[in-house]
Structure formats: structure tokens, C-alpha cells
Coordinates of C-alpha atoms in Angstrom, one line a residue:
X1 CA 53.4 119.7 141.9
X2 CA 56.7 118.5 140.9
X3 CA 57.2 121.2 137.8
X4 CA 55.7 124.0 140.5
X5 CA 58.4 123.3 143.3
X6 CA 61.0 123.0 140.0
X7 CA 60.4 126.2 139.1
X8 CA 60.5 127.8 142.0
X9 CA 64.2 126.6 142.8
X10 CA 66.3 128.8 144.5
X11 CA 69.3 129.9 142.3
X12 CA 72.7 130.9 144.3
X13 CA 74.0 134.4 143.4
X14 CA 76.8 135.1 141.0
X15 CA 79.9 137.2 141.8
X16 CA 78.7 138.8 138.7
X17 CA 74.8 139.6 140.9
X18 CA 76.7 141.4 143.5
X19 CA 77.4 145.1 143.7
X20 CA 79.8 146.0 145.3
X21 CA 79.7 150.2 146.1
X22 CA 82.5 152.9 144.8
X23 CA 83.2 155.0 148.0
X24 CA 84.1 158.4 146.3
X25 CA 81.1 157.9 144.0
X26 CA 78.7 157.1 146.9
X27 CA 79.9 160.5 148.8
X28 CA 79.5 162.6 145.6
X29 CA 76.3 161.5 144.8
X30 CA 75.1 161.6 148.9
X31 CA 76.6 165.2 148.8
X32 CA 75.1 166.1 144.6
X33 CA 71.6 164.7 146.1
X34 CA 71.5 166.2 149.3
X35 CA 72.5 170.1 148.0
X36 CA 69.5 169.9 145.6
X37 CA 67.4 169.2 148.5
X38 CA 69.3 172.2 150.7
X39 CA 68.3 174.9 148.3
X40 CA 64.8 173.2 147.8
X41 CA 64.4 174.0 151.7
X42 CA 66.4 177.2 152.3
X43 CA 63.7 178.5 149.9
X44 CA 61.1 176.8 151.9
X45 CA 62.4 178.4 155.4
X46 CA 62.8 181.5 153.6
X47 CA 59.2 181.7 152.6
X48 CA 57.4 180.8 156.4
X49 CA 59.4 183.0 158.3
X50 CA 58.5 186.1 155.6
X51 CA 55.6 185.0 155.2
X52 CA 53.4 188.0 157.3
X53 CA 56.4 190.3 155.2
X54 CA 55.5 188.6 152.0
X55 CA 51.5 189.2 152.8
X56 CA 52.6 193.3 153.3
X57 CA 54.9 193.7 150.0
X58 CA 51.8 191.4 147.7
X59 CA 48.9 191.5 149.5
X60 CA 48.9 195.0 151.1
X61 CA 45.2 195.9 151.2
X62 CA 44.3 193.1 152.9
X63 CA 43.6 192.2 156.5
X64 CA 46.9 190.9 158.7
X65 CA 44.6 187.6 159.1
X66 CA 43.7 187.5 155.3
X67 CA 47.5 188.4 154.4
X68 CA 48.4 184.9 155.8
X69 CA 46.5 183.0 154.7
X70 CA 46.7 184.7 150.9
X71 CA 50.7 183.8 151.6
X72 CA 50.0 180.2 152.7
X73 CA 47.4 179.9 149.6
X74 CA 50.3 180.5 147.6
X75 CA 52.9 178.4 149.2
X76 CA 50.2 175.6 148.5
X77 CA 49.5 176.5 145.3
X78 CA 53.2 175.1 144.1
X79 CA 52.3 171.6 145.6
X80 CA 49.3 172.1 143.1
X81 CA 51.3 171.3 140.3
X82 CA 53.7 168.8 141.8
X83 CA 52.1 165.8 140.8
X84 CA 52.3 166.9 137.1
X85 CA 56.1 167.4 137.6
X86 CA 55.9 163.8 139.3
X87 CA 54.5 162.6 136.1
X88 CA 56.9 164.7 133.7
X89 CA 60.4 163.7 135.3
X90 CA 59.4 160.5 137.5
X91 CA 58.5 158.2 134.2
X92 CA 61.5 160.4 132.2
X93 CA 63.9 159.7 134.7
X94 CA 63.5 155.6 134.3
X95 CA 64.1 156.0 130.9
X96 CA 66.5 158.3 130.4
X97 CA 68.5 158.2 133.7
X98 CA 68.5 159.9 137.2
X99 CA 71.3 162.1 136.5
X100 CA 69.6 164.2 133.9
X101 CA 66.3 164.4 135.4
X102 CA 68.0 165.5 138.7
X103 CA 70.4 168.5 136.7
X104 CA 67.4 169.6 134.8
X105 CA 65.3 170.1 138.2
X106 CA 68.1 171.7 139.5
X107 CA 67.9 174.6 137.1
X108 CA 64.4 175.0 137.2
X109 CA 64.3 175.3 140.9
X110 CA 67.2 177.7 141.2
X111 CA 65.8 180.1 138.1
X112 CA 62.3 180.2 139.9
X113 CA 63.5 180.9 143.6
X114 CA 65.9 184.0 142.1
X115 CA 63.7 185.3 140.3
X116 CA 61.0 185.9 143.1
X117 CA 63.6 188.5 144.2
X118 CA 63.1 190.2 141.1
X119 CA 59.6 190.6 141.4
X120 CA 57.9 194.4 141.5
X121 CA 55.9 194.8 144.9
X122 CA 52.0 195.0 144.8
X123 CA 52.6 199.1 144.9
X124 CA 54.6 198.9 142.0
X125 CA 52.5 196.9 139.6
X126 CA 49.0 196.4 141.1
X127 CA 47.9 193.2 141.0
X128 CA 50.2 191.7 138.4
X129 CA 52.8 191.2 141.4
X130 CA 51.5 188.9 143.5
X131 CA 50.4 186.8 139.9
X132 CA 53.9 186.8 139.1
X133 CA 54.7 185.7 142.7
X134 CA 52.4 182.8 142.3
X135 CA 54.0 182.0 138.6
X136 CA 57.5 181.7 140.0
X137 CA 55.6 179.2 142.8
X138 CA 53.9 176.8 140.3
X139 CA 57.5 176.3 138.2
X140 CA 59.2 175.7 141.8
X141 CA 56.5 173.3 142.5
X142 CA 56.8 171.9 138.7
X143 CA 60.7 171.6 139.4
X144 CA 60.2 169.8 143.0
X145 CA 57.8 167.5 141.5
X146 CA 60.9 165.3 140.8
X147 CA 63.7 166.6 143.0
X148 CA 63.0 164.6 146.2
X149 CA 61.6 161.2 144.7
X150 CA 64.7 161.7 142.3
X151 CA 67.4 161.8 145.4
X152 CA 65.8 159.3 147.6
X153 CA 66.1 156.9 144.4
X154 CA 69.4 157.9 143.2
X155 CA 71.0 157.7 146.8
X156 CA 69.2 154.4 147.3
X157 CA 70.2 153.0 144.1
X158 CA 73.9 154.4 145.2
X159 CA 73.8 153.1 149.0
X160 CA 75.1 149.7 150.1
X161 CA 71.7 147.9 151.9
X162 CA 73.5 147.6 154.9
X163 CA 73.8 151.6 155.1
X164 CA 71.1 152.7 153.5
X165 CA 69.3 154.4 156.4
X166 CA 72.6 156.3 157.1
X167 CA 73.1 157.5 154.1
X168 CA 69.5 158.4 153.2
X169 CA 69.0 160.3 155.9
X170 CA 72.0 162.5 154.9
X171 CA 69.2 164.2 152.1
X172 CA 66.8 165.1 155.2
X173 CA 70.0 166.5 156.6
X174 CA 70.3 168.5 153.6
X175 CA 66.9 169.7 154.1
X176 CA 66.8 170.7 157.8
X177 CA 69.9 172.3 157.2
X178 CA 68.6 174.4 154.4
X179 CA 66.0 175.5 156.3
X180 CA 68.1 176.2 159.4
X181 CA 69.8 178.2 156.7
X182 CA 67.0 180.0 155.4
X183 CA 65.3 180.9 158.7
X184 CA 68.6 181.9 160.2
X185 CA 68.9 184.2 157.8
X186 CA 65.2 185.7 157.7
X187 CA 65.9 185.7 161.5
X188 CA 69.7 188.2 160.9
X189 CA 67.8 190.1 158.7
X190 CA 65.0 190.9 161.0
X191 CA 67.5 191.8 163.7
X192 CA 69.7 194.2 161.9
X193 CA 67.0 195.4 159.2
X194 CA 64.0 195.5 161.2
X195 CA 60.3 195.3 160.3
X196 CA 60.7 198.1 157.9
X197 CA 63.8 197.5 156.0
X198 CA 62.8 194.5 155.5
X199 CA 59.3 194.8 154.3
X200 CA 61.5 198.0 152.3
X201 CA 64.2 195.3 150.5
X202 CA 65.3 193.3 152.8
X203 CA 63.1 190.1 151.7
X204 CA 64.8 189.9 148.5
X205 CA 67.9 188.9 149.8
X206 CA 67.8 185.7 150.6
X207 CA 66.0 184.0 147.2
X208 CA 69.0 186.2 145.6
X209 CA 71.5 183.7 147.3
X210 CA 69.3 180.6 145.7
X211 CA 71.3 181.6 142.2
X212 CA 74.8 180.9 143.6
X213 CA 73.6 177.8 145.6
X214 CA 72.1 176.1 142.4
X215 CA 74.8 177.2 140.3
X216 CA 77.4 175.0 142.8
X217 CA 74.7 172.1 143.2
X218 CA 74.0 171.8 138.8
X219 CA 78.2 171.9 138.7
X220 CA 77.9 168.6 141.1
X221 CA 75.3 166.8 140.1
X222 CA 76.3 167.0 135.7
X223 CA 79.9 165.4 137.5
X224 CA 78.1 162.4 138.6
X225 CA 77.3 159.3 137.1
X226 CA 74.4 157.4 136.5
X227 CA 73.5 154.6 139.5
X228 CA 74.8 151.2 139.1
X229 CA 71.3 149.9 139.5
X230 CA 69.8 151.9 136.4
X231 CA 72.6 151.1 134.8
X232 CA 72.8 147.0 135.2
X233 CA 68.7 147.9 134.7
X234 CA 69.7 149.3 131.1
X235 CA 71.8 147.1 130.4
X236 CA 69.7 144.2 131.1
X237 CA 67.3 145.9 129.0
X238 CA 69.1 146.2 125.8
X239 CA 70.4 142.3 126.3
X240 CA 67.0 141.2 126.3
X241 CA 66.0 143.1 123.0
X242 CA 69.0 142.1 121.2
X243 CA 68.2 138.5 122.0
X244 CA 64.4 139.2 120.8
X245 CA 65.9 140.9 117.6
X246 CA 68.3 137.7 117.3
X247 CA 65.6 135.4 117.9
X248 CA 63.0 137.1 115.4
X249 CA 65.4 137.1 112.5
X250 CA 65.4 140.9 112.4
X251 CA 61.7 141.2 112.7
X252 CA 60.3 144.3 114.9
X253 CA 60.2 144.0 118.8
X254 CA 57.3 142.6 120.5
X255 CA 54.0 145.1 120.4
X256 CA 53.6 144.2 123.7
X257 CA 56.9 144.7 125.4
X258 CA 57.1 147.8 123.2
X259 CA 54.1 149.3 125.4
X260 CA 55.3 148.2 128.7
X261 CA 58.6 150.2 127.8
X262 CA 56.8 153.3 127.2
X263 CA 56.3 156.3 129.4
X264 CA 52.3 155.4 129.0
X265 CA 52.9 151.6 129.7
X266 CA 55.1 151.9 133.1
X267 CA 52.1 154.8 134.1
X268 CA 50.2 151.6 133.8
X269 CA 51.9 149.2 135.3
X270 CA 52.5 151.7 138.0
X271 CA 48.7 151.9 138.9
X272 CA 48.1 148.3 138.1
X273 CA 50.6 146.1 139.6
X274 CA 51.8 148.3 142.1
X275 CA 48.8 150.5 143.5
X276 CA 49.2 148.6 147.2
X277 CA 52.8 150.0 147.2
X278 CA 51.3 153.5 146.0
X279 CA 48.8 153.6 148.9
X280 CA 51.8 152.5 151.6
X281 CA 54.2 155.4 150.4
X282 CA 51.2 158.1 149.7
X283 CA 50.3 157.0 153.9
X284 CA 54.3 157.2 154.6
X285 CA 54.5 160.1 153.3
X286 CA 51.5 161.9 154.8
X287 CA 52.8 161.3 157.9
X288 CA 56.2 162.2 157.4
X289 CA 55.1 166.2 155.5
X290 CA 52.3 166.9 157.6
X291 CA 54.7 166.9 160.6
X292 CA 57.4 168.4 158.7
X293 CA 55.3 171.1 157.3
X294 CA 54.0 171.8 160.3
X295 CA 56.4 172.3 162.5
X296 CA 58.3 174.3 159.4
X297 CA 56.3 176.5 157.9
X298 CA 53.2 176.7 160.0
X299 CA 55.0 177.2 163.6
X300 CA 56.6 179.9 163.1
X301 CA 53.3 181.8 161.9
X302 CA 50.9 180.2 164.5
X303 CA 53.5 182.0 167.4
X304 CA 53.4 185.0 166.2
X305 CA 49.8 186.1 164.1
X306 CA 47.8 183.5 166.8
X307 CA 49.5 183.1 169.9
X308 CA 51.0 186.8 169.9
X309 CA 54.4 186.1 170.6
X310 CA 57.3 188.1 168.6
X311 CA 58.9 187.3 165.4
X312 CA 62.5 186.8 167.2
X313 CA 61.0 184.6 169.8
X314 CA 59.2 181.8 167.7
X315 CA 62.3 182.0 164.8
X316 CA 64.1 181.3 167.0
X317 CA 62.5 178.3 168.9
X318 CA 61.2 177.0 165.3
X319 CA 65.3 177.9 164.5
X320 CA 66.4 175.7 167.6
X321 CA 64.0 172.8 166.9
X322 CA 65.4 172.8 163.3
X323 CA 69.2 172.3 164.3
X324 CA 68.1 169.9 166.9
X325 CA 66.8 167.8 164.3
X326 CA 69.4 168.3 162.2
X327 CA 71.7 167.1 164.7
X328 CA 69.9 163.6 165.3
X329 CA 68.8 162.6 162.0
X330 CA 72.0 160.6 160.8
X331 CA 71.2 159.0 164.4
X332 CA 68.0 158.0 163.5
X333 CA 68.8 157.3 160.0
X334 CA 71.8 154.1 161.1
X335 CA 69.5 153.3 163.8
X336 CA 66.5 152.6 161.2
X337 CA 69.5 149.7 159.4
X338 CA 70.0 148.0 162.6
X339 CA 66.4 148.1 164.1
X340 CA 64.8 148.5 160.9
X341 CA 62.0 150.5 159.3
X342 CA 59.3 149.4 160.6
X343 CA 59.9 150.1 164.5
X344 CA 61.0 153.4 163.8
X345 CA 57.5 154.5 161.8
X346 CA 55.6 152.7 164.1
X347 CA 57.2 154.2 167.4
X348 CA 56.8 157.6 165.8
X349 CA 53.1 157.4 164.9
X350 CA 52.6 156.2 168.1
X351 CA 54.2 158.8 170.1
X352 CA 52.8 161.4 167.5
X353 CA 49.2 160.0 168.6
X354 CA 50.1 160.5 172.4
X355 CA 51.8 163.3 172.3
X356 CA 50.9 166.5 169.9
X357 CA 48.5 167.4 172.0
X358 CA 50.9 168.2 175.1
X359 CA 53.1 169.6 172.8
X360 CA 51.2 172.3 172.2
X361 CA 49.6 173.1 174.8
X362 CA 53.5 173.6 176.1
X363 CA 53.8 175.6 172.8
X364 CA 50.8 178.1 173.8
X365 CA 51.6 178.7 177.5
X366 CA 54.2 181.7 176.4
X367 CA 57.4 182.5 177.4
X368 CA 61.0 180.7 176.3
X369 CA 60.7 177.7 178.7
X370 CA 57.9 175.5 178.0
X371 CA 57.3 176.9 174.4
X372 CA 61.1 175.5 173.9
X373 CA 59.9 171.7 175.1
X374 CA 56.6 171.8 173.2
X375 CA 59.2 172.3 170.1
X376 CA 61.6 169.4 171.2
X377 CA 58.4 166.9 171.6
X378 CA 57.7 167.6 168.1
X379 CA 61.3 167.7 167.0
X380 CA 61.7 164.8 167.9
X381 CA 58.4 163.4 166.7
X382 CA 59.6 164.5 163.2
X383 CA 62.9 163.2 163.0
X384 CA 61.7 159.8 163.4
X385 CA 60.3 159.9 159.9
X386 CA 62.9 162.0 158.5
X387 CA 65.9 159.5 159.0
X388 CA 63.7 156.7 157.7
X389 CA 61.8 158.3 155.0
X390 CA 64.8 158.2 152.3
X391 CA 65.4 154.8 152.7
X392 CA 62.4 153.2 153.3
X393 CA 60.2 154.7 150.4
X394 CA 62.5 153.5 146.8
X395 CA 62.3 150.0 148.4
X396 CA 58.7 150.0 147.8
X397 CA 59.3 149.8 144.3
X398 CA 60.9 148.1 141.0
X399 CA 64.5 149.6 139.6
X400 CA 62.6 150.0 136.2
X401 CA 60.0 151.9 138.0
X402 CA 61.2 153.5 140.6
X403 CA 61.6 157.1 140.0
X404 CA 57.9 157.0 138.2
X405 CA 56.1 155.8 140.7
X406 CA 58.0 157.3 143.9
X407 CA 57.4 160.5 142.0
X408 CA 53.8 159.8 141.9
X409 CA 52.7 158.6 144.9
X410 CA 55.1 161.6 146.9
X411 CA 53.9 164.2 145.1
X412 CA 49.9 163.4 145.2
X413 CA 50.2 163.1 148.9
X414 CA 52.5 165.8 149.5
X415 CA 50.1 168.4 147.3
X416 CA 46.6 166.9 149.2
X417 CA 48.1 166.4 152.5
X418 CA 51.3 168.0 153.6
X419 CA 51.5 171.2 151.3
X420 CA 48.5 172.3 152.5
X421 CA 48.9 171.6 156.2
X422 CA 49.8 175.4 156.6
X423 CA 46.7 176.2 154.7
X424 CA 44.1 174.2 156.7
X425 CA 45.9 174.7 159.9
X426 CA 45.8 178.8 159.6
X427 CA 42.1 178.7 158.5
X428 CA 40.4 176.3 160.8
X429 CA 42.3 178.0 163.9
X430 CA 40.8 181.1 162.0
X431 CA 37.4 179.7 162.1
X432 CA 37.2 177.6 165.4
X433 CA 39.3 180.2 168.0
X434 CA 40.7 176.3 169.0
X435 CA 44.6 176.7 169.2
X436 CA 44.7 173.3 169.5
X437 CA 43.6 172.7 166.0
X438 CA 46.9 171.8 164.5
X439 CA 47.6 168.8 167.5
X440 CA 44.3 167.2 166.7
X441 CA 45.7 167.7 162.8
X442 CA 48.9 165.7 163.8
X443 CA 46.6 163.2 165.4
X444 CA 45.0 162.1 162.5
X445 CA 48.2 161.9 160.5
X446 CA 49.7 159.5 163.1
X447 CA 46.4 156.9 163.0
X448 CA 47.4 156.8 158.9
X449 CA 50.8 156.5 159.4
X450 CA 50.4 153.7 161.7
X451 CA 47.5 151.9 159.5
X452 CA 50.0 152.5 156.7
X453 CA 53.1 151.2 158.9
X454 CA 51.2 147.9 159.6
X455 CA 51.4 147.1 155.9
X456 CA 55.1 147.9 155.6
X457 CA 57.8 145.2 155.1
X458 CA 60.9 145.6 156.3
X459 CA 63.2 146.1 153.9
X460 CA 66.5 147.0 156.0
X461 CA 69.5 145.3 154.9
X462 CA 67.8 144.0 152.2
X463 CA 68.6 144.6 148.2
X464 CA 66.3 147.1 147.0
X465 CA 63.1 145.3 144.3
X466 CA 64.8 144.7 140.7
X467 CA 68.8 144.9 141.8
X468 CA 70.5 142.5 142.9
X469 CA 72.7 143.2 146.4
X470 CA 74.8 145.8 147.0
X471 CA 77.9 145.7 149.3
X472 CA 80.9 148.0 150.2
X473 CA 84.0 145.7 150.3
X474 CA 84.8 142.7 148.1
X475 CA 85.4 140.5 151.3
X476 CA 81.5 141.0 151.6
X477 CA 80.4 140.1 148.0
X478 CA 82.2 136.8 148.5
X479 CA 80.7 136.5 151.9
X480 CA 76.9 137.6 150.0
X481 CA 78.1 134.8 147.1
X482 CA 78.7 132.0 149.4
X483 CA 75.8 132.5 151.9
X484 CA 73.8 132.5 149.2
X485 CA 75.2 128.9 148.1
X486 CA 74.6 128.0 151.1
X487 CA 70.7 128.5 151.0
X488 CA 69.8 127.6 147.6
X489 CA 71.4 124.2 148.5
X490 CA 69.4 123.9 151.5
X491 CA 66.3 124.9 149.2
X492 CA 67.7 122.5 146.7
X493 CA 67.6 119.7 149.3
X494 CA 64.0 120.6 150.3
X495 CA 63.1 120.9 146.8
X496 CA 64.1 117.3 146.3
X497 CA 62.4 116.0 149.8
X498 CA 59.5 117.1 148.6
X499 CA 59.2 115.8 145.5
X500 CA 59.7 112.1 147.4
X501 CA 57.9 112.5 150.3
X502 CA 55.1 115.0 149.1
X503 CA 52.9 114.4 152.5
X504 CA 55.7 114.3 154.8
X505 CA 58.5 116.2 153.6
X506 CA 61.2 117.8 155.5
X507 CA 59.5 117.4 158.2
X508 CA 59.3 113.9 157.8
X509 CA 62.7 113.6 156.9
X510 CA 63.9 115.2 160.2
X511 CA 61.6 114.1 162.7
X512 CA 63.2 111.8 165.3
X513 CA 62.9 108.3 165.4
X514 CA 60.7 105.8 167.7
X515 CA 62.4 103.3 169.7
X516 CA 60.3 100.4 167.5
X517 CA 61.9 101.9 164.3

């Protein structure tokens, strides 16, 4: 008993063990992050409000019903190969550094989006066009694969604890503003243009603008640093081999630790050490894209090829619910660090259970009016999880594995569950005739959000697994330094009450005396 309560002795932090967070840095890499995730998303907005255009120009010979869901199949079809991009740059980008991973993805997804407004319409080429269409998908889906786990971590691993919900929630920001971006567009476009100048050209326009946009966010992100986690991580690293090499006389490193290093040995580890982590994001997650993709790239479709109402009217409710969201989501986001993490998922699965179903039956009774509040309710359903998600899902995991296995578990549950929400949605209101289809869909991501929120722990204001704590003045590393003083020699004192009162310990020791004593 006495060597177990030894060696669990609390040791007091170091000036050296705390962080403390560059300002300037912070903002560029906030900004670097959140632009890759704008142009991830203006593509994304782009592609569900053309989406009946899109059907026309590829899939011409086919029903208006069929030319949907041929569009949505492939939209999905990118979050096919997402988890193999999770496995290329997740695992690549703990050993070789965030910064690279995320310029590389950067290219890739700015190439791909361009050159779909290249591509030769269906009556051009036959069926070759909507192939290529579906090529330029599955290397935007590759690219994505590690774009968003890659930003969560590196403006995690950037943040100070105490503001990392504010700050993460800035990368939503950049992706409900890239969609406001892309939609509003689409939505211009159809105004001036019309149906048939922009069936005619007018869709290419807007992935023509993803070229300049990626350009601008590759300049950014190859002027950043690596994070000051990956790189005390590194550095730690490379201390502990040169003291193996120093102890071994020279002598190769350790099999062993040679394998755990390796892009197949964290893959491991992952799976094996970490799977309850994996199942809590892959939940998280689920709840947070199925509402997100949804409301995104399913709404707009749903009011116009199954309720009947016109392509200005639902762009621009879906338009309006975007910018309201938008708005709120650095709200939620510094809420979630003084409240914490938990409440907010919980409170949003719960409301999500009560409430999609009024929401669309609001959505489905025409008009402006009520359509507008059906679109709130689930506005503000969804910016719950979007100012949490980017701070609450890299604290699930290690430093050294962090990008791997956020890269994993987001993409598996983004290609099963929320990729394909459009997908499902559009072909079991097809089959059923029950417009209420997608609320009972919602439904049943809420129950799994909430199961999955009940194995949470908070992590708000807490140092994220691996690194030590990271602050944003000096006045509160010293503060961090000496509170934590403070408690080791509290835990020192009980350390050493235990060891001579085993039965009674501290509480022994501070129980009050009776008057015969």
C-alpha cells in the first residue's frame, strides 16, 4: 500500500509545464484554420442549392425525382472515401506536424472544387460527365478526410483552456459563413440568371471562385507554425530517444517503442486503448452532422422538389437560418467554457428530441411565416453543437494521437451517418409519402447524442490529454504554478496520513474531538 500511494504522488507544476499562448499566433492560426473550413463549405452550400440544376446539366434523362437523388448519391459518395483520407493525413499529421497536413488538404480541396467547373455537361460527353463529376467528389472527400479533424486539433492545441470554446467555435463560424456564402450566391445567380442561364453556365461560377479562395487560405496556413503542443510533444519525443540511445551505449532503439511510433502502431493503439473515446466522438459527431447536414443540404431540396415551394423562397429561409447561426455560434462557443460541454450537448439532444417534430410541421405548412420559425427551431437546435463541437472533440484524445484518431472516428461517422442524411432523407420521403420523415431522422440522432453525452467528461477549462496547461498571460502561469503547489502539498499531506493511519486517515486526522479525549 505504501509504494502504491508513493507512486501516485501528486507532483506540483513547473514554470517550465505551463504554456502560456502567443496572441498574434493564436489569431493567425484561428483565422489559417477557419478559411480552410470556409471554402470546404461554400463548396458544400454551393452543391445543395444546385443540386436539382446539377441533376439537369449530369443526369438529364432522368426523372426530376431520380435527378435528386442521383445528385445527393454523389454528394455522399465523397464521404465514401473520407475515412481513407482520415487514415492518410490523421496518423501523418502526428508525425509529421499539423501544418503540413493542413496545406497539403488545402490544395487538394481547392484543385477538386475548380475543376468541377470545368467539367463537359452530360450532352457534351455522354456519360463520361457525370463520372468525372463523381471523380472530382471522391478527391474532395479524400482532401476533407483530414481538413476538419486537422483544424479542431490545431486550434485546440493553439487555444488557451480557458477559451477554448470561443475560439473553436470560430472554425464552425467559418463554415456557416461559407455556406451563407455559397448559397447566397446560388441564390444571386438564380435571381439575375434564371432557371435557364443557369442550368446554360451559370452553375460554374461559383466552384470557379473556390481557386482564388484556396489560393489565399494555402498562402496562410504555409505562414503558420506548428502548435506548441506537437511541438513540446516532439520534443519530448526526441529527449526520450536520445536518453534510450545514451543509455544503450549506441545500441538500436527499443523494437517495441519503434512499433508504437509507427503510423501502424498508433492505428493500434488508437483502436486499442482508446476505442471508448472513438465511440463518444463517432456519437458526438453523429449528432452534430446529421443536424448540420440536414438542415444544409437537405432543406433547401425537401422545400422545393417535396413540399413545392420555390427555389427563392426555401434559399432564402435555409439562407436566413444560416446567418442566424452564424451570428450566435461564438455565443454558444464562450458559453460552452463557462457552463461547460456537457450541458450544452445534453440540452441540445434534448430539445432536438422534443422539438424536430414541430419544426417541421412549421416547415410544411407554406408560406414565409411559419416555414421561417420551423427554420429558427432547428437553427438553433444546431448551433448548440456547432459552438461545442471544436472544442469538445480533440480533448477526447492524446497530443501524440490526436489528429489520427479525431480523423478516424469523424470521418467513419460522418461518411455512415451525416453524409448520407440527404441521401436517406430524400429516398425514404420518396418511398413513405411521410414529410415528416426527416423529424423522426433527427429524433433518433438526438437519443445517440444524449446516450453518447452521458459518457462525456467535461473537459472545459481543463488542459487538453498529453499537454500540460495552457494560459494567455504570464500573471496566470504563475497563478496555474502556485495553485498547483498548493494541491500537491495537500496531496502530499494526505499521502503521508495515510501511510500512518491506513484505517482512519484524513478523516481520522480531522474529525473532531470528544469531550473524554
Amino acid at each position: 500500500m505504501a509504494r502504491t500511494l508513493l507512486r501516485r504522488r501528486k507532483k506540483a507544476l513547473s514554470a517550465e509545464d505551463v504554456m502560456v499562448s502567443d496572441r498574434p499566433k493564436v489569431r493567425r492560426a484561428v483565422t489559417a484554420a477557419a478559411l480552410g473550413n470556409t471554402m470546404e463549405w461554400f463548396d458544400f452550400g454551393v452543391y445543395a442549392y444546385l443540386a436539382g440544376t446539377i441533376g439537369k446539366v449530369f443526369f438529364p434523362s432522368s426523372s426530376p425525382g431520380a435527378q435528386v437523388v442521383a445528385t445527393f448519391a454523389t454528394f455522399a459518395a465523397a464521404f465514401l472515401v473520407r475515412p481513407l483520407g482520415g487514415l492518410v493525413f490523421g496518423p501523418l499529421g502526428d508525425r509529421i506536424g499539423r501544418q503540413k497536413v493542413l496545406a497539403a488538404t488545402m490544395i487538394m480541396m481547392a484543385a477538386s472544387t475548380f475543376a468541377v467547373g470545368l467539367l463537359p455537361t452530360y450532352a457534351s460527353i455522354g456519360f463520361a460527365a457525370p463520372l468525372l463529376l463523381l471523380v472530382c467528389r471522391l478527391v474532395q472527400g479524400f482532401s476533407t478526410g483530414g481538413e476538419y479533424a486537422g483544424a479542431t486539433t490545431y486550434i485546440a492545441e493553439y487555444a488557451p483552456d480557458r477559451r477554448r470554446g470561443f475560439l473553436g467555435s470560430w472554425l464552425d463560424f467559418g463554415t456557416f459563413v461559407g455556406y451563407s456564402l455559397g448559397s447566397g450566391l446560388v441564390t444571386v445567380l438564380t435571381l439575375t440568371l434564371g432557371s435557364d442561364g443557369l442550368e446554360s453556365w451559370g452553375w460554374r461560377i461559383p466552384f470557379f471562385i473556390a481557386g482564388p479562395l484556396g489560393l489565399i487560405g494555402l498562402y496562410m496556413r504555409l505562414k503558420l507554425e506548428d502548435t506548441p503542443a506537437f511541438q513540446q510533444e516532439t520534443a519530448s519525443a526526441q529527449a526520450q530517444a536520445q536518453a534510450q540511445a545514451e543509455g544503450g551505449e549506441g545500441e538500436d532503439e527499443d523494437p517495441v517503442e519503434q512499433a508504437r511510433q509507427s503510423g501502424h502502431g498508433r492505428l493500434k493503439e488508437i483502436f486499442t486503448r482508446h476505442w471508448q473515446a472513438l465511440l463518444i466522438c463517432m456519437g458526438l459527431v453523429l449528432l452534430y452532422n446529421v443536424t448540420n447536414y440536414m438542415v444544409t443540404s437537405y432543406l433547401p431540396t425537401f422545400m422545393t422538389a417535396t413540399l413545392g415551394e420555390s427555389d427563392t423562397t426555401a434559399q432564402l429561409l435555409v439562407l436566413g437560418t444560416m446567418l442566424l447561426v452564424a451570428l450566435s455560434i461564438t455565443v454558444v462557443g464562450r458559453s460552452s467554457d463557462r457552463w461547460g460541454r456537457r450541458p450544452m450537448f445534453m440540452g441540445g439532444s434534448i430539445a432536438m428530441i422534443i422539438l424536430a417534430i414541430p419544426a417541421f410541421l412549421l416547415i410544411r405548412n407554406g408560406g414565409i411565416l411559419l416555414p421561417a420559425f420551423g427554420c429558427v427551431i432547428l437553427g438553433l437546435l444546431l448551433v448548440c453543437f456547432a459552438g461545442t463541437a471544436a472544442a469538445t472533440l480533440p480533448a477526447l484524445f492524446p497530443t501524440r494521437l490526436r489528429y489520427g484518431a479525431l480523423s478516424i472516428a469523424y470521418n467513419v461517422s460522418v461518411s455512415l451517418f451525416g453524409g448520407t442524411t440527404p441521401l436517406l432523407a430524400s429516398f425514404l420521403v420518396e418511398k413513405t409519402g411521410n414529410t415528416l420523415v426527416p423529424a423522426f431522422y433527427l429524433m433518433v440522432a438526438g437519443v445517440i447524442g444524449l446516450v453518447s453525452t452521458f459518457f462525456l467528461h467535461e473537459t472545459a477549462g481543463k488542459p487538453l490529454r498529453g499537454s500540460g496547461p495552457m494560459v494567455e498571460t504570464a500573471d496566470q502561469a504563475r497563478e496555474v504554478v502556485a495553485r498547483s503547489r498548493t494541491e500537491a502539498g495537500r496531496h502530499a499531506r494526505d499521502v503521508w496520513l495515510r501511510l500512518w493511519h491506513p484505517r482512519g486517515g484524513r478523516d481520522q486526522s480531522t474529525r473532531p474531538r470528544k469531550r473524554d479525549e
